[in-house]
PDB file of C-alpha atoms in Angstrom:
ATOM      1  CA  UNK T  25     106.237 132.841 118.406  1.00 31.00           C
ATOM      2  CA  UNK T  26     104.102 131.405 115.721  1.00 37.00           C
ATOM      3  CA  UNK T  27     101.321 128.463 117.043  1.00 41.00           C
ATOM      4  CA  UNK T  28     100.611 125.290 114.817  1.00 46.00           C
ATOM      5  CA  UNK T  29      98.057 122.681 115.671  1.00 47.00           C
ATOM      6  CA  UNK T  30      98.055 124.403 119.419  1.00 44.00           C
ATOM      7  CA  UNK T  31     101.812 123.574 120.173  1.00 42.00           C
ATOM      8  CA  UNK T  32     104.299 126.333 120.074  1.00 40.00           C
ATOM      9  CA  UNK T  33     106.276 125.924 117.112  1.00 44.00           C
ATOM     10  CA  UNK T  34     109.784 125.315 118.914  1.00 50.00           C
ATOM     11  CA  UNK T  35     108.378 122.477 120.762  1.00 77.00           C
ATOM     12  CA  UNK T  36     107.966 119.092 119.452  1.00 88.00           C
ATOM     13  CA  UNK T  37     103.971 118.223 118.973  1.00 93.00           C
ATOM     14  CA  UNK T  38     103.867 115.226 121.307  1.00 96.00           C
ATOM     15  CA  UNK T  39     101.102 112.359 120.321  1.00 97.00           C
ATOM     16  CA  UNK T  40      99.884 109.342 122.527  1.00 97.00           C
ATOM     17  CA  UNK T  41     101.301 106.391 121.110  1.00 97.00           C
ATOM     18  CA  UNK T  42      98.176 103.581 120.158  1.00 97.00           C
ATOM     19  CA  UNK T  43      97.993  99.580 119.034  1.00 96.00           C
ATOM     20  CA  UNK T  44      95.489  98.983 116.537  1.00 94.00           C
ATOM     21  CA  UNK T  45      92.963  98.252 118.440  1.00 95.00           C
ATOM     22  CA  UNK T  46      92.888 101.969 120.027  1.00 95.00           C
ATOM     23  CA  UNK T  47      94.751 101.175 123.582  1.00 96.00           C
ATOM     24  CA  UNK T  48      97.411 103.558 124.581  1.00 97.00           C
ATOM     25  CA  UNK T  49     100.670 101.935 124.289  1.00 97.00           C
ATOM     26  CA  UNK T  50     102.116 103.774 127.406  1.00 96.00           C
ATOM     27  CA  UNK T  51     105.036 105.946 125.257  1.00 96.00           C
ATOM     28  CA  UNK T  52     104.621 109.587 123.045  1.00 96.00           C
ATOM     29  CA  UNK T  53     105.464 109.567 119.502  1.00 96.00           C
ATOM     30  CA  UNK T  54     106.801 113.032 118.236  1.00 95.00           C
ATOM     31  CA  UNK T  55     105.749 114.403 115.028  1.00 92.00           C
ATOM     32  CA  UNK T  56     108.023 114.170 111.906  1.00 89.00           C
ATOM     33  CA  UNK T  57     109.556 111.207 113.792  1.00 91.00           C
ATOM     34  CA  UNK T  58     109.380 107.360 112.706  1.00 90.00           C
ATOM     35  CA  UNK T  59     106.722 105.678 114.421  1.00 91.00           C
ATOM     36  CA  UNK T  60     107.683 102.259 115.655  1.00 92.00           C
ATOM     37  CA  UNK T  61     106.384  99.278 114.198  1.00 91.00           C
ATOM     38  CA  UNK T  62     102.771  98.646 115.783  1.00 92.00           C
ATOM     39  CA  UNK T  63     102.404 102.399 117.201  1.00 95.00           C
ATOM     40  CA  UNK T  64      99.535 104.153 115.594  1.00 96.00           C
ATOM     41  CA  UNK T  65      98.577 107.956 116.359  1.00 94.00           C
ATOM     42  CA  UNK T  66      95.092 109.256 116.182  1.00 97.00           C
ATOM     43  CA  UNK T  67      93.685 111.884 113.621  1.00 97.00           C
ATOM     44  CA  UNK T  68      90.549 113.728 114.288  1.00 98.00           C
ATOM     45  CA  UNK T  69      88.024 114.670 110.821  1.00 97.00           C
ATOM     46  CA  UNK T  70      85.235 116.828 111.337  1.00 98.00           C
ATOM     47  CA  UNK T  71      82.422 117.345 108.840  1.00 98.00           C
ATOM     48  CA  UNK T  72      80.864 120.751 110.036  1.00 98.00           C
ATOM     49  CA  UNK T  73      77.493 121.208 108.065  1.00 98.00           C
ATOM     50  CA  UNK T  74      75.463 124.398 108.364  1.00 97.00           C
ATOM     51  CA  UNK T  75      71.995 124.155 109.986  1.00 96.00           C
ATOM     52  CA  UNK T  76      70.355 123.987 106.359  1.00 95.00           C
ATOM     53  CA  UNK T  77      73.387 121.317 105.072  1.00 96.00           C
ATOM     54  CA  UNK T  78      75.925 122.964 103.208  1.00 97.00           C
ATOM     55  CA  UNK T  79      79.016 121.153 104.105  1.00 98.00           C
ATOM     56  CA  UNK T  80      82.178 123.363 105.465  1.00 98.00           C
ATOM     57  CA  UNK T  81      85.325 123.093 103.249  1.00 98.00           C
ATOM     58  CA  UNK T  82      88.557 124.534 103.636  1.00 97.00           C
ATOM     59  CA  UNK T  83      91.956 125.389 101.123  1.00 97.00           C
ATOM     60  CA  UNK T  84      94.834 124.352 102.828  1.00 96.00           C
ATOM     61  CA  UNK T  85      97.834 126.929 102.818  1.00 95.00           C
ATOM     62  CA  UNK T  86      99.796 126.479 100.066  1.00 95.00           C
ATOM     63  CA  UNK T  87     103.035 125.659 101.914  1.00 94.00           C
ATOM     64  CA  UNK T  88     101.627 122.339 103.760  1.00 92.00           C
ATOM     65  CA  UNK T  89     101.534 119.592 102.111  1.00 90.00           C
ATOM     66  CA  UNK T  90      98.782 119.025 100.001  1.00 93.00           C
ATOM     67  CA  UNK T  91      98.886 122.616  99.707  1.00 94.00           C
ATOM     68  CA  UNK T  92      96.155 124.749  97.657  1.00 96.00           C
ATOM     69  CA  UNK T  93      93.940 121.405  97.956  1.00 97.00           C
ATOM     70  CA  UNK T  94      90.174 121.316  99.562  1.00 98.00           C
ATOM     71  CA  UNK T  95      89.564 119.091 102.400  1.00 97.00           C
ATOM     72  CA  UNK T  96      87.244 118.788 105.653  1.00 98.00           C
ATOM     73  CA  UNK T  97      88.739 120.265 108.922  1.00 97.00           C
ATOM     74  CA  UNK T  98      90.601 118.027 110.628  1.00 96.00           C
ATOM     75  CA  UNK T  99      94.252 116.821 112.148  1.00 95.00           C
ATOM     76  CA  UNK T 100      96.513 114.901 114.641  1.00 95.00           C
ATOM     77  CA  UNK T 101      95.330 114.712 118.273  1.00 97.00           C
ATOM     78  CA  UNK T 102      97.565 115.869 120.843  1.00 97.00           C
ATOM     79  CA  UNK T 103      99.158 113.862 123.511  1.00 97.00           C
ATOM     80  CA  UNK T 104      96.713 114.136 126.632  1.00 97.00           C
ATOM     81  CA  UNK T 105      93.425 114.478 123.777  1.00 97.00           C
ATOM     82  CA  UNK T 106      91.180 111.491 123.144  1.00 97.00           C
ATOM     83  CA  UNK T 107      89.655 111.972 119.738  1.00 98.00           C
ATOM     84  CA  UNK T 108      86.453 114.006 120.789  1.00 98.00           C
ATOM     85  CA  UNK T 109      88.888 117.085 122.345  1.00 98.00           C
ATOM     86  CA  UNK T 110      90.985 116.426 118.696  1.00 98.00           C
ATOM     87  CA  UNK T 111      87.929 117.344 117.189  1.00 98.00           C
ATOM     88  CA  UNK T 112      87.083 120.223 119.566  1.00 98.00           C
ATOM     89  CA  UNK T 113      90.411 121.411 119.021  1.00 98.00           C
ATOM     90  CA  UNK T 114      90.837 121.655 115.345  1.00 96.00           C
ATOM     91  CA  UNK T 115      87.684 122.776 114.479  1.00 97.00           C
ATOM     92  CA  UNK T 116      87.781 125.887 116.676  1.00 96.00           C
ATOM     93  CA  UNK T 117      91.806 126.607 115.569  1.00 95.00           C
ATOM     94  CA  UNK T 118      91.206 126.133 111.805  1.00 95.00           C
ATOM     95  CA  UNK T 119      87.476 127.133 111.206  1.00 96.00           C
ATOM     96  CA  UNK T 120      86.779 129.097 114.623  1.00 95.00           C
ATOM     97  CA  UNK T 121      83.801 127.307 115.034  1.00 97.00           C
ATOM     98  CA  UNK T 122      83.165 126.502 118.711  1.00 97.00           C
ATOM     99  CA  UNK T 123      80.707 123.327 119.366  1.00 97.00           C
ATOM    100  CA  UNK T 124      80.145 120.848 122.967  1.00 97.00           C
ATOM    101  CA  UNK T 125      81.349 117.142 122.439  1.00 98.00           C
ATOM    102  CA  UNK T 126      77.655 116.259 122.344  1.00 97.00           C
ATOM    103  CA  UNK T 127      77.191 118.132 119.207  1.00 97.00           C
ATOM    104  CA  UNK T 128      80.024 115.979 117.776  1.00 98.00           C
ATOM    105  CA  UNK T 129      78.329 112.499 116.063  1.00 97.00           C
ATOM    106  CA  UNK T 130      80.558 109.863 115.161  1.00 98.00           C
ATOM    107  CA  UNK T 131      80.754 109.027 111.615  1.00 97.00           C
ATOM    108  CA  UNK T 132      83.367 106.086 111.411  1.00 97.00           C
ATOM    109  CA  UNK T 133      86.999 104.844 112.838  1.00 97.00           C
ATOM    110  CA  UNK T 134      89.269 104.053 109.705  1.00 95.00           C
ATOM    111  CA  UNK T 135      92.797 102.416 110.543  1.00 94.00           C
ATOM    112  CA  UNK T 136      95.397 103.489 108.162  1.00 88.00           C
ATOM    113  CA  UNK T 137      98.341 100.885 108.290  1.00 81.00           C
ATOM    114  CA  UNK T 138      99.678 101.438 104.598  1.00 64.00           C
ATOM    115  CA  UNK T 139     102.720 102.934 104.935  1.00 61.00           C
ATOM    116  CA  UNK T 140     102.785 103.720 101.418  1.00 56.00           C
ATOM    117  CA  UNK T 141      99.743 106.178 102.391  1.00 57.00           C
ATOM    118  CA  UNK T 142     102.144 108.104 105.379  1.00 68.00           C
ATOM    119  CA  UNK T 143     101.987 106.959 109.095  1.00 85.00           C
ATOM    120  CA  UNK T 144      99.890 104.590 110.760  1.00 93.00           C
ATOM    121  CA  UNK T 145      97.210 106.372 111.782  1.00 95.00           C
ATOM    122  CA  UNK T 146      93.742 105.637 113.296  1.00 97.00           C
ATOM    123  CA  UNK T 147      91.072 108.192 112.643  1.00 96.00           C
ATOM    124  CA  UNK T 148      88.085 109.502 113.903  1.00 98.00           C
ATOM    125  CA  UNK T 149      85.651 111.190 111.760  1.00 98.00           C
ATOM    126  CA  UNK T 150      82.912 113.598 113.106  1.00 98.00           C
ATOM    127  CA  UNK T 151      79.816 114.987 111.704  1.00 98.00           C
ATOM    128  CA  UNK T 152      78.600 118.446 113.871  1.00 98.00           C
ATOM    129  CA  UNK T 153      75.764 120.982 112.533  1.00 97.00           C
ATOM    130  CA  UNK T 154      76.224 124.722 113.656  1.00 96.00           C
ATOM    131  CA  UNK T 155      74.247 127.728 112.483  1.00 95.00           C
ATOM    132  CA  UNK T 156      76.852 130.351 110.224  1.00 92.00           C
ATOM    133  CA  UNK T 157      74.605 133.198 111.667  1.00 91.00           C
ATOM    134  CA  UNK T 158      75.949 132.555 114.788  1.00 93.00           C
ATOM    135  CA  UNK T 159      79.444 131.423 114.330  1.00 92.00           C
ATOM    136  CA  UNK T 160      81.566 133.349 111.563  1.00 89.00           C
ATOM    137  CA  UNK T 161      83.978 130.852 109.569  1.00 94.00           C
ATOM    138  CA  UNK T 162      87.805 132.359 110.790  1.00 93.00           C
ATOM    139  CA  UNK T 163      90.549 130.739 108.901  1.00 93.00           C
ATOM    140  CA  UNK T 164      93.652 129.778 110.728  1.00 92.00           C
ATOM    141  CA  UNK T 165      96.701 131.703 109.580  1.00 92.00           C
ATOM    142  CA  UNK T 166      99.398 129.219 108.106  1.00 90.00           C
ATOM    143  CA  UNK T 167      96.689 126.427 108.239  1.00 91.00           C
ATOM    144  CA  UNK T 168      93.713 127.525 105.978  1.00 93.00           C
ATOM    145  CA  UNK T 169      93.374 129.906 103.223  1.00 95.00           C
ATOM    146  CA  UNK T 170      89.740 130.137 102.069  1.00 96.00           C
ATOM    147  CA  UNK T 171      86.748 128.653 102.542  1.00 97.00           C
ATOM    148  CA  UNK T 172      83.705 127.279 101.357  1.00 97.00           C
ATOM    149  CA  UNK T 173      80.134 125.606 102.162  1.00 97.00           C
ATOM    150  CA  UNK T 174      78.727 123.284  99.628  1.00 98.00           C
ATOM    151  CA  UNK T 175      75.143 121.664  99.193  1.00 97.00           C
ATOM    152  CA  UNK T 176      75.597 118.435  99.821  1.00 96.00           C
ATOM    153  CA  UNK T 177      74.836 117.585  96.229  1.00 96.00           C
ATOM    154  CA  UNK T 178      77.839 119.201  95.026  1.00 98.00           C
ATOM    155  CA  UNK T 179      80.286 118.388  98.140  1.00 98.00           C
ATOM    156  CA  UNK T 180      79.758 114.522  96.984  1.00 96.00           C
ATOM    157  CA  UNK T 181      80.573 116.324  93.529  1.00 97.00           C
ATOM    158  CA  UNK T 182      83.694 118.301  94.360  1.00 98.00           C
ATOM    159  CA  UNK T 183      85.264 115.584  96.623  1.00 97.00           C
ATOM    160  CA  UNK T 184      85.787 113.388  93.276  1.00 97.00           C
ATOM    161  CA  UNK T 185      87.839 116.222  92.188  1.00 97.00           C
ATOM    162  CA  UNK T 186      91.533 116.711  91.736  1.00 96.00           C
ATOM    163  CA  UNK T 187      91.094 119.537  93.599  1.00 97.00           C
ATOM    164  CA  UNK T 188      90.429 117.697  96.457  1.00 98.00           C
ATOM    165  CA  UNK T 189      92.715 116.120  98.770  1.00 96.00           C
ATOM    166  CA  UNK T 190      93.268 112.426  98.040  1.00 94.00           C
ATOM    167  CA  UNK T 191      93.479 110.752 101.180  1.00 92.00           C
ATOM    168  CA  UNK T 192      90.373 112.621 102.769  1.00 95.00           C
ATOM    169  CA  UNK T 193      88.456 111.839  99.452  1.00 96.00           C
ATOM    170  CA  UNK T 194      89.178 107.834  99.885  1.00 94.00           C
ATOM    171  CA  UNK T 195      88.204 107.941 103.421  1.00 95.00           C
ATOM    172  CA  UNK T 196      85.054 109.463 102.342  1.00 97.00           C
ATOM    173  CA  UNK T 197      83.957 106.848  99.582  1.00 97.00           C
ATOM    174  CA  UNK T 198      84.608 104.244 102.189  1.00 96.00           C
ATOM    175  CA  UNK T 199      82.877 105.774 104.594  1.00 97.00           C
ATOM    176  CA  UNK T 200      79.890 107.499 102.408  1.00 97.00           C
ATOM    177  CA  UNK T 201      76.984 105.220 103.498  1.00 97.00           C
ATOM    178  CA  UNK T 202      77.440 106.342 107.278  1.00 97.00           C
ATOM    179  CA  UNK T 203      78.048 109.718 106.082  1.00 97.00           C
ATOM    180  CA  UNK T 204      74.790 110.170 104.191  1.00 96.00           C
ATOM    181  CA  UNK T 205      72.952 107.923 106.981  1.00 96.00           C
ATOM    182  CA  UNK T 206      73.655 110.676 109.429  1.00 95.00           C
ATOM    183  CA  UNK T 207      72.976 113.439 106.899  1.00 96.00           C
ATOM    184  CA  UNK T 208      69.583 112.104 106.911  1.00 95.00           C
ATOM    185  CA  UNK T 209      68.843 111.774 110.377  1.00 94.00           C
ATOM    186  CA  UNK T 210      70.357 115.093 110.851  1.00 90.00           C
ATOM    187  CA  UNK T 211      68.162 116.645 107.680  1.00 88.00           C
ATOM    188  CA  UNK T 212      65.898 113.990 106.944  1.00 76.00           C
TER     189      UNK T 212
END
């Protein structure tokens, strides 16, 4: 039986239903289901830069949505997950990279309440270095399709592309002075 985002694929992905504010509500929301009025779900974004700051990016599969388009690894967290294990999580399914929550440094919380924009989501965005001599880059079948790293020069570049998912790319511009403040701690 085929595995997405570490649920079997005849189950129904549970989620931990959120207020704005990040408290748990006490209920699950269920993925491709309405969520209620005032319910938010958490998403988990990782940045994974090598140990000389190329920036990981990966092509989504061409039959999710979005498909064929570049984005940073990331994706819903799972009911039970706080937005650290998220991150765990979908880095080491889509990217097989393997890294300890004290690797992970938080880059920003962004609320998404604009329906227009899909469901009310609250994400957490990670940056994490890891060496590429030491951990191969292993795609995720029916996830990822190819991947890339990019100076961080030209990932700044290539996010202002088309080719470039939309919604990661305005979470980035909002978010770019924290970004490139940890880039230069991290690489001075």
């Amino acid at each position: 039986m085929a595995q997405g985002g570490g649920v079997m694929a005849m189950e129904r992905e549970l989620w931990d239903a959120y207020d704005r504010a990040g408290n748990l509500l006490g209920f699950d929301l269920v993925r491709g289901e309405p969520i209620p009025a005032g319910a938010f779900h958490l998403v988990a974004e990782v940045y994974a830069v090598t140990t000389d700051g190329q920036i990981l990016v990966t092509r989504r599969h061409p039959k999710k949505p979005f498909g064929g388009l570049w984005e940073v690894t990331g994706g819903s967290v799972l009911k039970g997950e706080g937005p650290v294990e998220g991150a765990l999580r979908e880095l080491r399914e889509e990217t097989g990279i393997a890294v300890s929550p004290v690797e992970l440094c938080p880059v920003y919380v962004d609320v998404r309440d604009n329906l227009r924009e899909g469901q009310p989501s609250i994400y957490h965005c990670f940056l994490t270095v890891f060496a590429p001599r030491e951990q191969a880059v292993r795609l995720q079948e029916g996830e990822t399709v190819d991947w890339k790293l990019l100076p961080c020069e030209d990932f700044r570049r290539f996010v202002l592309t088309d080719g470039f998912v939309e919604a990661v790319r305005r979470r980035f511009l909002k978010h770019r002075e924290a970004f490139d403040r940890l880039m230069a701690e991290c690489f001075g």
